[in-house]
Coordinates of C-alpha atoms in Angstrom, one line a residue:
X1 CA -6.6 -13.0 28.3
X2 CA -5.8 -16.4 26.7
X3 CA -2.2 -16.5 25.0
X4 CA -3.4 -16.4 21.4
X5 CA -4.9 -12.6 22.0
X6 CA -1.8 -11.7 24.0
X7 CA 0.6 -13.0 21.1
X8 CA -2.1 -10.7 18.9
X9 CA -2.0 -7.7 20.8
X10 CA 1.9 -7.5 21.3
X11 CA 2.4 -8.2 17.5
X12 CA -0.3 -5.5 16.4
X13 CA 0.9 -2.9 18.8
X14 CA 4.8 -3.9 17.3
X15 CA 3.3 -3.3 13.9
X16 CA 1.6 -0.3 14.5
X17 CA 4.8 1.1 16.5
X18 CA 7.1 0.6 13.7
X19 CA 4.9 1.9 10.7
X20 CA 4.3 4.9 12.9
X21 CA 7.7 5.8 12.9
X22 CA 8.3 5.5 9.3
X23 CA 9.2 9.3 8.3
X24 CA 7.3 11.1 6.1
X25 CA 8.4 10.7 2.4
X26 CA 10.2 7.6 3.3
X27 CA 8.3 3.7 2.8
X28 CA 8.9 0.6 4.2
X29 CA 8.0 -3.0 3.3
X30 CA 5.6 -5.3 5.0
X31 CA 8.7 -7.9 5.7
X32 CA 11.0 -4.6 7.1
X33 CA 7.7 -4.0 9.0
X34 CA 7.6 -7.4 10.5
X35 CA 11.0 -7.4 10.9
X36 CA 11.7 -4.4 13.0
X37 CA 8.6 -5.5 15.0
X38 CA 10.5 -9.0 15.8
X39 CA 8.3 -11.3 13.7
X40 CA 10.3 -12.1 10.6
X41 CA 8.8 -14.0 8.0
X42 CA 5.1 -12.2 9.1
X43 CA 5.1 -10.0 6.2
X44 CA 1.5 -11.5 5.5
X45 CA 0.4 -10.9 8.8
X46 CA 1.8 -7.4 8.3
X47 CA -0.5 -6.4 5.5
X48 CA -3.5 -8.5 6.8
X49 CA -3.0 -5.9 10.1
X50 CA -3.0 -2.9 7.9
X51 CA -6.1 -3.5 5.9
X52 CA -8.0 -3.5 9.0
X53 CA -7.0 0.1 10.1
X54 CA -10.3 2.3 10.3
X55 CA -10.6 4.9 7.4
X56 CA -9.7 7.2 9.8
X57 CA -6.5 6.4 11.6
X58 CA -3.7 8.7 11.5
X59 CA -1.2 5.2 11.4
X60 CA 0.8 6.2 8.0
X61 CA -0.2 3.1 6.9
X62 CA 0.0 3.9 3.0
X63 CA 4.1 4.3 3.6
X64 CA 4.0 0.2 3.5
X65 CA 4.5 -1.6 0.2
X66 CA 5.1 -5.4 -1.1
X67 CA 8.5 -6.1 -1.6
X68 CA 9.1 -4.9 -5.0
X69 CA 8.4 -1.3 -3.8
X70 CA 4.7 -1.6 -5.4
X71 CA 1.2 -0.6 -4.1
X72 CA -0.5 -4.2 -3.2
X73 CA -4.1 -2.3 -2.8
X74 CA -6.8 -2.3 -5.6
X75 CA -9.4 0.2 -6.9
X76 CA -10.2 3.0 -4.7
X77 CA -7.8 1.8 -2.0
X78 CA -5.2 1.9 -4.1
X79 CA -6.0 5.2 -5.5
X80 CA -6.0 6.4 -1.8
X81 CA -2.0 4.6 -1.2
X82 CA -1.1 6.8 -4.5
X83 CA -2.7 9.9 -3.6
X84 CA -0.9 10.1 0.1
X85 CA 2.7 9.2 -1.4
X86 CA 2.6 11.2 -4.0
X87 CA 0.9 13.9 -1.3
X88 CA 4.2 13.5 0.2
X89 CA 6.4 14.1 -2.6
X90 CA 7.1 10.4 -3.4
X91 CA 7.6 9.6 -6.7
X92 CA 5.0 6.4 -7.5
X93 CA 5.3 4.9 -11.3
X94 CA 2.8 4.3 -13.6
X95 CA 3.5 0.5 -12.5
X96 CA 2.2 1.6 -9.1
X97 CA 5.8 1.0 -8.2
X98 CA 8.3 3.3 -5.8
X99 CA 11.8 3.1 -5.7
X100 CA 12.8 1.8 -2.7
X101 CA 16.5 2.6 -3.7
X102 CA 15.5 6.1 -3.1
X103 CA 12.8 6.3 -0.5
X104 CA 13.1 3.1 1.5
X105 CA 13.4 3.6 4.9
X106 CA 16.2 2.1 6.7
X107 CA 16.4 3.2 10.3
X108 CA 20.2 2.5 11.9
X109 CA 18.7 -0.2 14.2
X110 CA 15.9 -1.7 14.2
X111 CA 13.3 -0.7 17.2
X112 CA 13.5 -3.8 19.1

């Protein structure tokens, strides 16, 4: 394995670590996302990751928004993001926008 796929796999098992332990009803952003994996400034990278998840993965990828607490997705896939917070009781705006004053989540350290 050359060190490009190495650097890959640790940062998308990070990812996939960290928005798997964002709680149900809580959401995070894709720079807290990079950040608790230990790749600051990878926010990008973050949401590239996500979009690549198969249809049917239970990863709670929808929990992830941009940075201004809104849904990034368009059409159907962001009808999806809507229909599972809202599923779980989180309040989403007709902006497509959540307040992360109220449901961001903001673990007391971060997992690495």
């Amino acid at each position: 394995m050359n060190q490009n796929s190495h650097f890959q796999n640790h940062f998308l098992a990070s990812v996939f670590s960290v928005v798997n332990s964002i709680p149900k009803g809580r959401v995070s952003t894709y720079g807290d996302v990079a950040r608790m994996a230990g790749f600051p400034g990878y926010a990008r990278h973050v949401g590239k990751a996500l979009s690549k998840i198969p249809p049917d993965s239970q990863l709670p990828w929808y929990r992830v928004v941009n940075s201004k607490g809104c849904i990034s997705l368009k059409g159907e896939d962001y009808q999806r993001q809507l229909n599972k917070l809202t599923e779980e009781e989180i309040t989403v705006r007709q902006s497509g926008s959540v307040s992360l004053r109220q449901y961001r989540w903001e673990p007391q350290s971060a997992l690495h």
